[in-house]
mmCIF file with all atom_site columns, C-alpha atoms in Angstrom:
data_model
loop_
_atom_site.group_PDB
_atom_site.id
_atom_site.type_symbol
_atom_site.label_atom_id
_atom_site.label_alt_id
_atom_site.label_comp_id
_atom_site.label_asym_id
_atom_site.label_entity_id
_atom_site.label_seq_id
_atom_site.pdbx_PDB_ins_code
_atom_site.Cartn_x
_atom_site.Cartn_y
_atom_site.Cartn_z
_atom_site.occupancy
_atom_site.B_iso_or_equiv
_atom_site.pdbx_formal_charge
_atom_site.auth_seq_id
_atom_site.auth_comp_id
_atom_site.auth_asym_id
_atom_site.auth_atom_id
_atom_site.pdbx_PDB_model_num
ATOM 1   C CA . UNK A 1 1   ? -11.725 5.799   -9.962  1.00 43.00 ? 551 UNK A CA 1
ATOM 2   C CA . UNK A 1 2   ? -13.995 2.528   -9.038  1.00 49.00 ? 552 UNK A CA 1
ATOM 3   C CA . UNK A 1 3   ? -14.074 1.839   -4.949  1.00 55.00 ? 553 UNK A CA 1
ATOM 4   C CA . UNK A 1 4   ? -15.635 -0.432  -2.746  1.00 54.00 ? 554 UNK A CA 1
ATOM 5   C CA . UNK A 1 5   ? -18.610 1.084   -1.030  1.00 57.00 ? 555 UNK A CA 1
ATOM 6   C CA . UNK A 1 6   ? -20.281 -1.723  0.912   1.00 56.00 ? 556 UNK A CA 1
ATOM 7   C CA . UNK A 1 7   ? -19.946 -2.578  4.449   1.00 61.00 ? 557 UNK A CA 1
ATOM 8   C CA . UNK A 1 8   ? -16.174 -3.344  4.926   1.00 60.00 ? 558 UNK A CA 1
ATOM 9   C CA . UNK A 1 9   ? -16.976 -5.723  7.890   1.00 57.00 ? 559 UNK A CA 1
ATOM 10  C CA . UNK A 1 10  ? -18.589 -7.975  4.935   1.00 62.00 ? 560 UNK A CA 1
ATOM 11  C CA . UNK A 1 11  ? -15.346 -8.606  3.464   1.00 61.00 ? 561 UNK A CA 1
ATOM 12  C CA . UNK A 1 12  ? -13.569 -9.596  6.996   1.00 59.00 ? 562 UNK A CA 1
ATOM 13  C CA . UNK A 1 13  ? -16.762 -12.351 7.921   1.00 54.00 ? 563 UNK A CA 1
ATOM 14  C CA . UNK A 1 14  ? -16.452 -13.647 4.340   1.00 57.00 ? 564 UNK A CA 1
ATOM 15  C CA . UNK A 1 15  ? -12.681 -14.373 4.924   1.00 55.00 ? 565 UNK A CA 1
ATOM 16  C CA . UNK A 1 16  ? -13.327 -15.795 8.528   1.00 62.00 ? 566 UNK A CA 1
ATOM 17  C CA . UNK A 1 17  ? -10.805 -13.368 10.163  1.00 61.00 ? 567 UNK A CA 1
ATOM 18  C CA . UNK A 1 18  ? -10.351 -9.570  11.001  1.00 58.00 ? 568 UNK A CA 1
ATOM 19  C CA . UNK A 1 19  ? -8.821  -7.630  8.203   1.00 62.00 ? 569 UNK A CA 1
ATOM 20  C CA . UNK A 1 20  ? -8.434  -4.499  10.135  1.00 61.00 ? 570 UNK A CA 1
ATOM 21  C CA . UNK A 1 21  ? -10.471 -2.326  7.938   1.00 64.00 ? 571 UNK A CA 1
ATOM 22  C CA . UNK A 1 22  ? -12.192 -0.056  10.258  1.00 59.00 ? 572 UNK A CA 1
ATOM 23  C CA . UNK A 1 23  ? -9.280  0.851   12.848  1.00 59.00 ? 573 UNK A CA 1
ATOM 24  C CA . UNK A 1 24  ? -10.510 1.066   16.468  1.00 60.00 ? 574 UNK A CA 1
ATOM 25  C CA . UNK A 1 25  ? -13.785 -0.661  15.889  1.00 61.00 ? 575 UNK A CA 1
ATOM 26  C CA . UNK A 1 26  ? -11.638 -3.961  14.965  1.00 55.00 ? 576 UNK A CA 1
ATOM 27  C CA . UNK A 1 27  ? -10.491 -4.006  18.677  1.00 55.00 ? 577 UNK A CA 1
ATOM 28  C CA . UNK A 1 28  ? -13.939 -3.757  20.259  1.00 64.00 ? 578 UNK A CA 1
ATOM 29  C CA . UNK A 1 29  ? -16.867 -6.010  20.777  1.00 62.00 ? 579 UNK A CA 1
ATOM 30  C CA . UNK A 1 30  ? -18.690 -4.643  17.789  1.00 59.00 ? 580 UNK A CA 1
ATOM 31  C CA . UNK A 1 31  ? -16.237 -6.086  15.507  1.00 58.00 ? 581 UNK A CA 1
ATOM 32  C CA . UNK A 1 32  ? -18.497 -8.016  12.710  1.00 56.00 ? 582 UNK A CA 1
ATOM 33  C CA . UNK A 1 33  ? -16.167 -10.942 12.647  1.00 55.00 ? 583 UNK A CA 1
ATOM 34  C CA . UNK A 1 34  ? -16.798 -11.619 16.787  1.00 59.00 ? 584 UNK A CA 1
ATOM 35  C CA . UNK A 1 35  ? -20.352 -10.741 16.885  1.00 59.00 ? 585 UNK A CA 1
ATOM 36  C CA . UNK A 1 36  ? -21.291 -13.096 13.614  1.00 61.00 ? 586 UNK A CA 1
ATOM 37  C CA . UNK A 1 37  ? -18.644 -15.737 12.954  1.00 60.00 ? 587 UNK A CA 1
ATOM 38  C CA . UNK A 1 38  ? -19.964 -17.022 9.675   1.00 52.00 ? 588 UNK A CA 1
ATOM 39  C CA . UNK A 1 39  ? -19.938 -15.885 6.334   1.00 60.00 ? 589 UNK A CA 1
ATOM 40  C CA . UNK A 1 40  ? -22.383 -13.277 5.076   1.00 59.00 ? 590 UNK A CA 1
ATOM 41  C CA . UNK A 1 41  ? -25.151 -13.953 2.894   1.00 58.00 ? 591 UNK A CA 1
ATOM 42  C CA . UNK A 1 42  ? -28.403 -16.449 2.670   1.00 53.00 ? 592 UNK A CA 1
ATOM 43  C CA . UNK A 1 43  ? -26.116 -19.636 2.690   1.00 53.00 ? 593 UNK A CA 1
ATOM 44  C CA . UNK A 1 44  ? -23.201 -18.150 5.135   1.00 55.00 ? 594 UNK A CA 1
ATOM 45  C CA . UNK A 1 45  ? -23.619 -20.774 7.961   1.00 62.00 ? 595 UNK A CA 1
ATOM 46  C CA . UNK A 1 46  ? -24.152 -23.933 5.608   1.00 58.00 ? 596 UNK A CA 1
ATOM 47  C CA . UNK A 1 47  ? -20.798 -23.809 3.590   1.00 61.00 ? 597 UNK A CA 1
ATOM 48  C CA . UNK A 1 48  ? -19.132 -27.149 2.278   1.00 67.00 ? 598 UNK A CA 1
ATOM 49  C CA . UNK A 1 49  ? -15.672 -27.782 2.469   1.00 77.00 ? 599 UNK A CA 1
ATOM 50  C CA . UNK A 1 50  ? -13.684 -25.704 0.174   1.00 79.00 ? 600 UNK A CA 1
ATOM 51  C CA . UNK A 1 51  ? -12.455 -26.952 -3.156  1.00 89.00 ? 601 UNK A CA 1
ATOM 52  C CA . UNK A 1 52  ? -8.738  -26.629 -4.187  1.00 92.00 ? 602 UNK A CA 1
ATOM 53  C CA . UNK A 1 53  ? -9.890  -23.414 -6.307  1.00 92.00 ? 603 UNK A CA 1
ATOM 54  C CA . UNK A 1 54  ? -11.874 -21.990 -3.596  1.00 90.00 ? 604 UNK A CA 1
ATOM 55  C CA . UNK A 1 55  ? -8.885  -21.984 -1.145  1.00 91.00 ? 605 UNK A CA 1
ATOM 56  C CA . UNK A 1 56  ? -6.694  -20.314 -3.709  1.00 94.00 ? 606 UNK A CA 1
ATOM 57  C CA . UNK A 1 57  ? -9.458  -17.799 -4.853  1.00 93.00 ? 607 UNK A CA 1
ATOM 58  C CA . UNK A 1 58  ? -9.881  -16.805 -0.786  1.00 91.00 ? 608 UNK A CA 1
ATOM 59  C CA . UNK A 1 59  ? -6.208  -16.231 -0.675  1.00 94.00 ? 609 UNK A CA 1
ATOM 60  C CA . UNK A 1 60  ? -5.944  -13.755 -3.609  1.00 95.00 ? 610 UNK A CA 1
ATOM 61  C CA . UNK A 1 61  ? -9.329  -12.218 -2.006  1.00 93.00 ? 611 UNK A CA 1
ATOM 62  C CA . UNK A 1 62  ? -7.881  -11.947 1.206   1.00 92.00 ? 612 UNK A CA 1
ATOM 63  C CA . UNK A 1 63  ? -4.733  -10.388 0.132   1.00 94.00 ? 613 UNK A CA 1
ATOM 64  C CA . UNK A 1 64  ? -6.426  -8.185  -2.208  1.00 94.00 ? 614 UNK A CA 1
ATOM 65  C CA . UNK A 1 65  ? -8.664  -6.803  0.860   1.00 91.00 ? 615 UNK A CA 1
ATOM 66  C CA . UNK A 1 66  ? -5.914  -6.294  3.418   1.00 91.00 ? 616 UNK A CA 1
ATOM 67  C CA . UNK A 1 67  ? -4.371  -3.698  1.088   1.00 94.00 ? 617 UNK A CA 1
ATOM 68  C CA . UNK A 1 68  ? -7.668  -2.232  -0.334  1.00 92.00 ? 618 UNK A CA 1
ATOM 69  C CA . UNK A 1 69  ? -6.883  -2.673  -4.129  1.00 94.00 ? 619 UNK A CA 1
ATOM 70  C CA . UNK A 1 70  ? -9.082  -3.764  -7.073  1.00 93.00 ? 620 UNK A CA 1
ATOM 71  C CA . UNK A 1 71  ? -9.100  -6.839  -9.173  1.00 95.00 ? 621 UNK A CA 1
ATOM 72  C CA . UNK A 1 72  ? -7.494  -5.002  -11.878 1.00 95.00 ? 622 UNK A CA 1
ATOM 73  C CA . UNK A 1 73  ? -4.607  -3.532  -9.914  1.00 95.00 ? 623 UNK A CA 1
ATOM 74  C CA . UNK A 1 74  ? -4.329  -6.820  -7.870  1.00 97.00 ? 624 UNK A CA 1
ATOM 75  C CA . UNK A 1 75  ? -3.688  -8.404  -11.541 1.00 96.00 ? 625 UNK A CA 1
ATOM 76  C CA . UNK A 1 76  ? -1.137  -5.728  -12.460 1.00 97.00 ? 626 UNK A CA 1
ATOM 77  C CA . UNK A 1 77  ? 0.908   -6.251  -9.070  1.00 98.00 ? 627 UNK A CA 1
ATOM 78  C CA . UNK A 1 78  ? 1.150   -9.801  -9.956  1.00 97.00 ? 628 UNK A CA 1
ATOM 79  C CA . UNK A 1 79  ? 2.276   -9.554  -13.674 1.00 97.00 ? 629 UNK A CA 1
ATOM 80  C CA . UNK A 1 80  ? 5.063   -6.903  -12.320 1.00 97.00 ? 630 UNK A CA 1
ATOM 81  C CA . UNK A 1 81  ? 6.100   -9.585  -9.725  1.00 97.00 ? 631 UNK A CA 1
ATOM 82  C CA . UNK A 1 82  ? 6.244   -12.576 -12.008 1.00 96.00 ? 632 UNK A CA 1
ATOM 83  C CA . UNK A 1 83  ? 8.494   -10.287 -14.053 1.00 96.00 ? 633 UNK A CA 1
ATOM 84  C CA . UNK A 1 84  ? 10.942  -9.703  -11.217 1.00 96.00 ? 634 UNK A CA 1
ATOM 85  C CA . UNK A 1 85  ? 13.907  -12.117 -9.924  1.00 95.00 ? 635 UNK A CA 1
ATOM 86  C CA . UNK A 1 86  ? 12.959  -14.107 -7.165  1.00 95.00 ? 636 UNK A CA 1
ATOM 87  C CA . UNK A 1 87  ? 10.129  -15.640 -5.595  1.00 96.00 ? 637 UNK A CA 1
ATOM 88  C CA . UNK A 1 88  ? 6.853   -14.341 -7.528  1.00 97.00 ? 638 UNK A CA 1
ATOM 89  C CA . UNK A 1 89  ? 4.794   -14.663 -4.336  1.00 97.00 ? 639 UNK A CA 1
ATOM 90  C CA . UNK A 1 90  ? 7.222   -13.023 -2.038  1.00 97.00 ? 640 UNK A CA 1
ATOM 91  C CA . UNK A 1 91  ? 7.425   -10.431 -4.844  1.00 97.00 ? 641 UNK A CA 1
ATOM 92  C CA . UNK A 1 92  ? 3.988   -9.836  -4.809  1.00 97.00 ? 642 UNK A CA 1
ATOM 93  C CA . UNK A 1 93  ? 3.494   -9.219  -1.188  1.00 97.00 ? 643 UNK A CA 1
ATOM 94  C CA . UNK A 1 94  ? 6.391   -6.920  -1.366  1.00 97.00 ? 644 UNK A CA 1
ATOM 95  C CA . UNK A 1 95  ? 5.049   -4.683  -4.036  1.00 98.00 ? 645 UNK A CA 1
ATOM 96  C CA . UNK A 1 96  ? 1.626   -4.570  -2.187  1.00 97.00 ? 646 UNK A CA 1
ATOM 97  C CA . UNK A 1 97  ? 3.825   -3.725  1.179   1.00 97.00 ? 647 UNK A CA 1
ATOM 98  C CA . UNK A 1 98  ? 5.328   -0.742  -0.501  1.00 98.00 ? 648 UNK A CA 1
ATOM 99  C CA . UNK A 1 99  ? 2.503   0.983   -1.470  1.00 98.00 ? 649 UNK A CA 1
ATOM 100 C CA . UNK A 1 100 ? 2.517   4.711   0.045   1.00 98.00 ? 650 UNK A CA 1
ATOM 101 C CA . UNK A 1 101 ? -0.948  4.050   1.609   1.00 97.00 ? 651 UNK A CA 1
ATOM 102 C CA . UNK A 1 102 ? 0.378   0.791   3.366   1.00 97.00 ? 652 UNK A CA 1
ATOM 103 C CA . UNK A 1 103 ? 3.751   2.637   4.640   1.00 98.00 ? 653 UNK A CA 1
ATOM 104 C CA . UNK A 1 104 ? 1.460   5.352   6.144   1.00 97.00 ? 654 UNK A CA 1
ATOM 105 C CA . UNK A 1 105 ? -0.334  2.718   7.736   1.00 95.00 ? 655 UNK A CA 1
ATOM 106 C CA . UNK A 1 106 ? 2.523   0.907   9.147   1.00 96.00 ? 656 UNK A CA 1
ATOM 107 C CA . UNK A 1 107 ? 4.285   4.217   10.366  1.00 96.00 ? 657 UNK A CA 1
ATOM 108 C CA . UNK A 1 108 ? 1.142   4.717   12.673  1.00 94.00 ? 658 UNK A CA 1
ATOM 109 C CA . UNK A 1 109 ? -0.230  7.814   10.721  1.00 94.00 ? 659 UNK A CA 1
ATOM 110 C CA . UNK A 1 110 ? -3.743  5.990   10.440  1.00 94.00 ? 660 UNK A CA 1
ATOM 111 C CA . UNK A 1 111 ? -5.907  3.621   12.169  1.00 92.00 ? 661 UNK A CA 1
ATOM 112 C CA . UNK A 1 112 ? -6.519  1.660   8.860   1.00 91.00 ? 662 UNK A CA 1
ATOM 113 C CA . UNK A 1 113 ? -5.136  1.432   5.664   1.00 93.00 ? 663 UNK A CA 1
ATOM 114 C CA . UNK A 1 114 ? -8.500  2.779   4.367   1.00 92.00 ? 664 UNK A CA 1
ATOM 115 C CA . UNK A 1 115 ? -7.866  5.779   6.529   1.00 94.00 ? 665 UNK A CA 1
ATOM 116 C CA . UNK A 1 116 ? -4.098  6.023   5.258   1.00 95.00 ? 666 UNK A CA 1
ATOM 117 C CA . UNK A 1 117 ? -5.592  5.916   1.580   1.00 95.00 ? 667 UNK A CA 1
ATOM 118 C CA . UNK A 1 118 ? -7.515  8.837   2.251   1.00 95.00 ? 668 UNK A CA 1
ATOM 119 C CA . UNK A 1 119 ? -5.031  10.767  4.064   1.00 96.00 ? 669 UNK A CA 1
ATOM 120 C CA . UNK A 1 120 ? -2.513  10.284  1.111   1.00 97.00 ? 670 UNK A CA 1
ATOM 121 C CA . UNK A 1 121 ? -5.069  11.166  -1.497  1.00 97.00 ? 671 UNK A CA 1
ATOM 122 C CA . UNK A 1 122 ? -5.811  14.291  0.585   1.00 96.00 ? 672 UNK A CA 1
ATOM 123 C CA . UNK A 1 123 ? -2.163  15.229  0.026   1.00 96.00 ? 673 UNK A CA 1
ATOM 124 C CA . UNK A 1 124 ? -0.766  15.160  3.547   1.00 96.00 ? 674 UNK A CA 1
ATOM 125 C CA . UNK A 1 125 ? 2.469   13.488  2.717   1.00 97.00 ? 675 UNK A CA 1
ATOM 126 C CA . UNK A 1 126 ? 5.632   13.897  0.723   1.00 97.00 ? 676 UNK A CA 1
ATOM 127 C CA . UNK A 1 127 ? 8.342   11.416  -0.539  1.00 98.00 ? 677 UNK A CA 1
ATOM 128 C CA . UNK A 1 128 ? 11.731  13.082  -0.865  1.00 97.00 ? 678 UNK A CA 1
ATOM 129 C CA . UNK A 1 129 ? 10.591  16.579  -0.395  1.00 96.00 ? 679 UNK A CA 1
ATOM 130 C CA . UNK A 1 130 ? 8.016   16.270  -3.359  1.00 96.00 ? 680 UNK A CA 1
ATOM 131 C CA . UNK A 1 131 ? 4.156   16.172  -2.470  1.00 96.00 ? 681 UNK A CA 1
ATOM 132 C CA . UNK A 1 132 ? 2.493   12.683  -3.451  1.00 97.00 ? 682 UNK A CA 1
ATOM 133 C CA . UNK A 1 133 ? -1.168  12.274  -3.452  1.00 97.00 ? 683 UNK A CA 1
ATOM 134 C CA . UNK A 1 134 ? -1.111  8.744   -5.029  1.00 97.00 ? 684 UNK A CA 1
ATOM 135 C CA . UNK A 1 135 ? -2.087  5.722   -2.695  1.00 97.00 ? 685 UNK A CA 1
ATOM 136 C CA . UNK A 1 136 ? -0.461  3.423   -5.048  1.00 97.00 ? 686 UNK A CA 1
ATOM 137 C CA . UNK A 1 137 ? 2.709   5.056   -5.126  1.00 98.00 ? 687 UNK A CA 1
ATOM 138 C CA . UNK A 1 138 ? 5.522   2.471   -4.537  1.00 98.00 ? 688 UNK A CA 1
ATOM 139 C CA . UNK A 1 139 ? 8.464   3.591   -2.318  1.00 98.00 ? 689 UNK A CA 1
ATOM 140 C CA . UNK A 1 140 ? 12.157  2.539   -2.879  1.00 97.00 ? 690 UNK A CA 1
ATOM 141 C CA . UNK A 1 141 ? 14.712  2.054   0.075   1.00 97.00 ? 691 UNK A CA 1
ATOM 142 C CA . UNK A 1 142 ? 16.336  5.363   0.840   1.00 97.00 ? 692 UNK A CA 1
ATOM 143 C CA . UNK A 1 143 ? 13.072  7.641   0.409   1.00 98.00 ? 693 UNK A CA 1
ATOM 144 C CA . UNK A 1 144 ? 12.017  9.992   3.254   1.00 98.00 ? 694 UNK A CA 1
ATOM 145 C CA . UNK A 1 145 ? 8.526   10.092  3.785   1.00 97.00 ? 695 UNK A CA 1
ATOM 146 C CA . UNK A 1 146 ? 7.460   13.644  5.466   1.00 97.00 ? 696 UNK A CA 1
ATOM 147 C CA . UNK A 1 147 ? 4.316   14.984  6.748   1.00 95.00 ? 697 UNK A CA 1
ATOM 148 C CA . UNK A 1 148 ? 3.420   18.453  5.255   1.00 94.00 ? 698 UNK A CA 1
ATOM 149 C CA . UNK A 1 149 ? 3.889   21.633  7.429   1.00 91.00 ? 699 UNK A CA 1
ATOM 150 C CA . UNK A 1 150 ? 0.636   22.345  7.556   1.00 91.00 ? 700 UNK A CA 1
ATOM 151 C CA . UNK A 1 151 ? -0.789  18.914  8.549   1.00 92.00 ? 701 UNK A CA 1
ATOM 152 C CA . UNK A 1 152 ? 1.867   18.763  11.156  1.00 91.00 ? 702 UNK A CA 1
ATOM 153 C CA . UNK A 1 153 ? -0.201  21.137  13.061  1.00 88.00 ? 703 UNK A CA 1
ATOM 154 C CA . UNK A 1 154 ? -3.368  19.424  13.169  1.00 90.00 ? 704 UNK A CA 1
ATOM 155 C CA . UNK A 1 155 ? -3.592  17.687  16.606  1.00 91.00 ? 705 UNK A CA 1
ATOM 156 C CA . UNK A 1 156 ? -5.590  14.935  15.486  1.00 90.00 ? 706 UNK A CA 1
ATOM 157 C CA . UNK A 1 157 ? -2.516  13.528  13.313  1.00 91.00 ? 707 UNK A CA 1
ATOM 158 C CA . UNK A 1 158 ? -0.134  13.873  16.364  1.00 90.00 ? 708 UNK A CA 1
ATOM 159 C CA . UNK A 1 159 ? -2.647  12.012  18.748  1.00 91.00 ? 709 UNK A CA 1
ATOM 160 C CA . UNK A 1 160 ? -3.024  9.231   16.038  1.00 91.00 ? 710 UNK A CA 1
ATOM 161 C CA . UNK A 1 161 ? 0.707   8.859   15.753  1.00 91.00 ? 711 UNK A CA 1
ATOM 162 C CA . UNK A 1 162 ? 0.957   9.085   19.632  1.00 90.00 ? 712 UNK A CA 1
ATOM 163 C CA . UNK A 1 163 ? -1.454  6.652   20.191  1.00 89.00 ? 713 UNK A CA 1
ATOM 164 C CA . UNK A 1 164 ? -0.225  3.885   17.600  1.00 90.00 ? 714 UNK A CA 1
ATOM 165 C CA . UNK A 1 165 ? 3.030   4.309   19.361  1.00 87.00 ? 715 UNK A CA 1
ATOM 166 C CA . UNK A 1 166 ? 2.837   0.678   21.173  1.00 86.00 ? 716 UNK A CA 1
ATOM 167 C CA . UNK A 1 167 ? 2.225   -0.413  17.390  1.00 88.00 ? 717 UNK A CA 1
ATOM 168 C CA . UNK A 1 168 ? 5.167   -2.802  16.337  1.00 90.00 ? 718 UNK A CA 1
ATOM 169 C CA . UNK A 1 169 ? 7.131   -1.068  13.552  1.00 95.00 ? 719 UNK A CA 1
ATOM 170 C CA . UNK A 1 170 ? 8.406   -3.038  10.803  1.00 95.00 ? 720 UNK A CA 1
ATOM 171 C CA . UNK A 1 171 ? 12.227  -3.330  10.998  1.00 95.00 ? 721 UNK A CA 1
ATOM 172 C CA . UNK A 1 172 ? 12.525  -1.910  7.485   1.00 97.00 ? 722 UNK A CA 1
ATOM 173 C CA . UNK A 1 173 ? 11.133  1.394   8.576   1.00 97.00 ? 723 UNK A CA 1
ATOM 174 C CA . UNK A 1 174 ? 12.348  4.163   10.749  1.00 97.00 ? 724 UNK A CA 1
ATOM 175 C CA . UNK A 1 175 ? 10.356  7.210   11.998  1.00 96.00 ? 725 UNK A CA 1
ATOM 176 C CA . UNK A 1 176 ? 10.969  10.124  14.309  1.00 95.00 ? 726 UNK A CA 1
ATOM 177 C CA . UNK A 1 177 ? 7.490   10.838  16.055  1.00 91.00 ? 727 UNK A CA 1
ATOM 178 C CA . UNK A 1 178 ? 8.759   14.145  16.848  1.00 91.00 ? 728 UNK A CA 1
ATOM 179 C CA . UNK A 1 179 ? 9.534   15.602  13.586  1.00 93.00 ? 729 UNK A CA 1
ATOM 180 C CA . UNK A 1 180 ? 7.106   13.263  11.570  1.00 94.00 ? 730 UNK A CA 1
ATOM 181 C CA . UNK A 1 181 ? 9.791   12.274  9.512   1.00 96.00 ? 731 UNK A CA 1
ATOM 182 C CA . UNK A 1 182 ? 10.334  8.580   8.359   1.00 97.00 ? 732 UNK A CA 1
ATOM 183 C CA . UNK A 1 183 ? 12.532  6.588   6.251   1.00 98.00 ? 733 UNK A CA 1
ATOM 184 C CA . UNK A 1 184 ? 12.604  3.484   4.207   1.00 98.00 ? 734 UNK A CA 1
ATOM 185 C CA . UNK A 1 185 ? 15.280  1.636   5.358   1.00 97.00 ? 735 UNK A CA 1
ATOM 186 C CA . UNK A 1 186 ? 15.116  -1.196  3.190   1.00 97.00 ? 736 UNK A CA 1
ATOM 187 C CA . UNK A 1 187 ? 12.617  -3.137  1.146   1.00 97.00 ? 737 UNK A CA 1
ATOM 188 C CA . UNK A 1 188 ? 10.802  -5.716  3.412   1.00 97.00 ? 738 UNK A CA 1
ATOM 189 C CA . UNK A 1 189 ? 11.656  -9.417  3.226   1.00 95.00 ? 739 UNK A CA 1
ATOM 190 C CA . UNK A 1 190 ? 8.556   -12.057 3.557   1.00 95.00 ? 740 UNK A CA 1
ATOM 191 C CA . UNK A 1 191 ? 9.363   -12.334 7.324   1.00 95.00 ? 741 UNK A CA 1
ATOM 192 C CA . UNK A 1 192 ? 8.874   -8.707  7.760   1.00 95.00 ? 742 UNK A CA 1
ATOM 193 C CA . UNK A 1 193 ? 5.364   -9.194  6.435   1.00 94.00 ? 743 UNK A CA 1
ATOM 194 C CA . UNK A 1 194 ? 2.938   -10.214 9.310   1.00 90.00 ? 744 UNK A CA 1
ATOM 195 C CA . UNK A 1 195 ? -0.233  -10.792 7.490   1.00 89.00 ? 745 UNK A CA 1
ATOM 196 C CA . UNK A 1 196 ? -1.749  -14.413 7.481   1.00 90.00 ? 746 UNK A CA 1
ATOM 197 C CA . UNK A 1 197 ? -1.624  -14.820 3.666   1.00 92.00 ? 747 UNK A CA 1
ATOM 198 C CA . UNK A 1 198 ? -0.335  -18.063 1.715   1.00 94.00 ? 748 UNK A CA 1
ATOM 199 C CA . UNK A 1 199 ? 0.854   -16.308 -1.313  1.00 95.00 ? 749 UNK A CA 1
ATOM 200 C CA . UNK A 1 200 ? 1.996   -19.524 -3.109  1.00 96.00 ? 750 UNK A CA 1
ATOM 201 C CA . UNK A 1 201 ? -1.625  -20.285 -3.294  1.00 96.00 ? 751 UNK A CA 1
ATOM 202 C CA . UNK A 1 202 ? -2.204  -17.089 -5.393  1.00 96.00 ? 752 UNK A CA 1
ATOM 203 C CA . UNK A 1 203 ? 0.540   -18.089 -7.609  1.00 96.00 ? 753 UNK A CA 1
ATOM 204 C CA . UNK A 1 204 ? -1.070  -21.227 -8.150  1.00 95.00 ? 754 UNK A CA 1
ATOM 205 C CA . UNK A 1 205 ? -4.349  -19.686 -9.082  1.00 95.00 ? 755 UNK A CA 1
ATOM 206 C CA . UNK A 1 206 ? -2.872  -17.298 -11.758 1.00 94.00 ? 756 UNK A CA 1
ATOM 207 C CA . UNK A 1 207 ? -0.895  -20.035 -13.214 1.00 90.00 ? 757 UNK A CA 1
ATOM 208 C CA . UNK A 1 208 ? -3.765  -21.854 -14.268 1.00 78.00 ? 758 UNK A CA 1
#
C-alpha cells in the first residue's frame, strides 16, 4: 500500500502549525515548525493571501495529515460521511476519529498516530477478543480494545502508556492502565474532537 515517506516536518510547516507527527520531537526545540516558521520550498517565505479555494484545500490537507490518510482514503471517508444522517463535516471527523490507529493514539499507547498505525499493523491489539491489524478498522460503541498478552509483557509499551497518563483522555474512551484494557464508551461528538479543523470548508471544497 502507498504511504508518505518524505520528511513529515514538511507537512507541519506547510500547514503552519504542529500536527504532532513525530511524537516527543514535537514538544522540543527541534520541532520543524518552531525552527522555521514558514512553508517549505523555494517560495515558502513569500506566499500571498490565500484564495477561498486555497483555504478550503488547506483545511482538507490539514485533516488528512492529522490522521495520516491518503487522498483516495480521505475521499472514501467523505463519501461515507455524506451518506450518513446528520452534518457531513462532523460525520467525516467522527469516522476519522474512530479509526483504530487513532484510538490507540488517543488511549496513550503511542506517542504519535504514525507510531500507533505501526503498532496496529504489527498485530499488538485485539478488538472484542479478535486480533485486528488493520489501522483503518472503524471501532463502534461498546467495542473492547485490548493489547495481546505477548505485547503486554514488553516494558516499552508499559512505559509509553504510563508516560502518557497525563495526556487528556477523551470522554468517549475508557482505559484500565493496569490491565491494558480499553472500551469505546460512545462515538465522539464534535466537541470531543480537539483538532483545529474547520470541517465546513472541507465540505464546501467537495461540493464544488
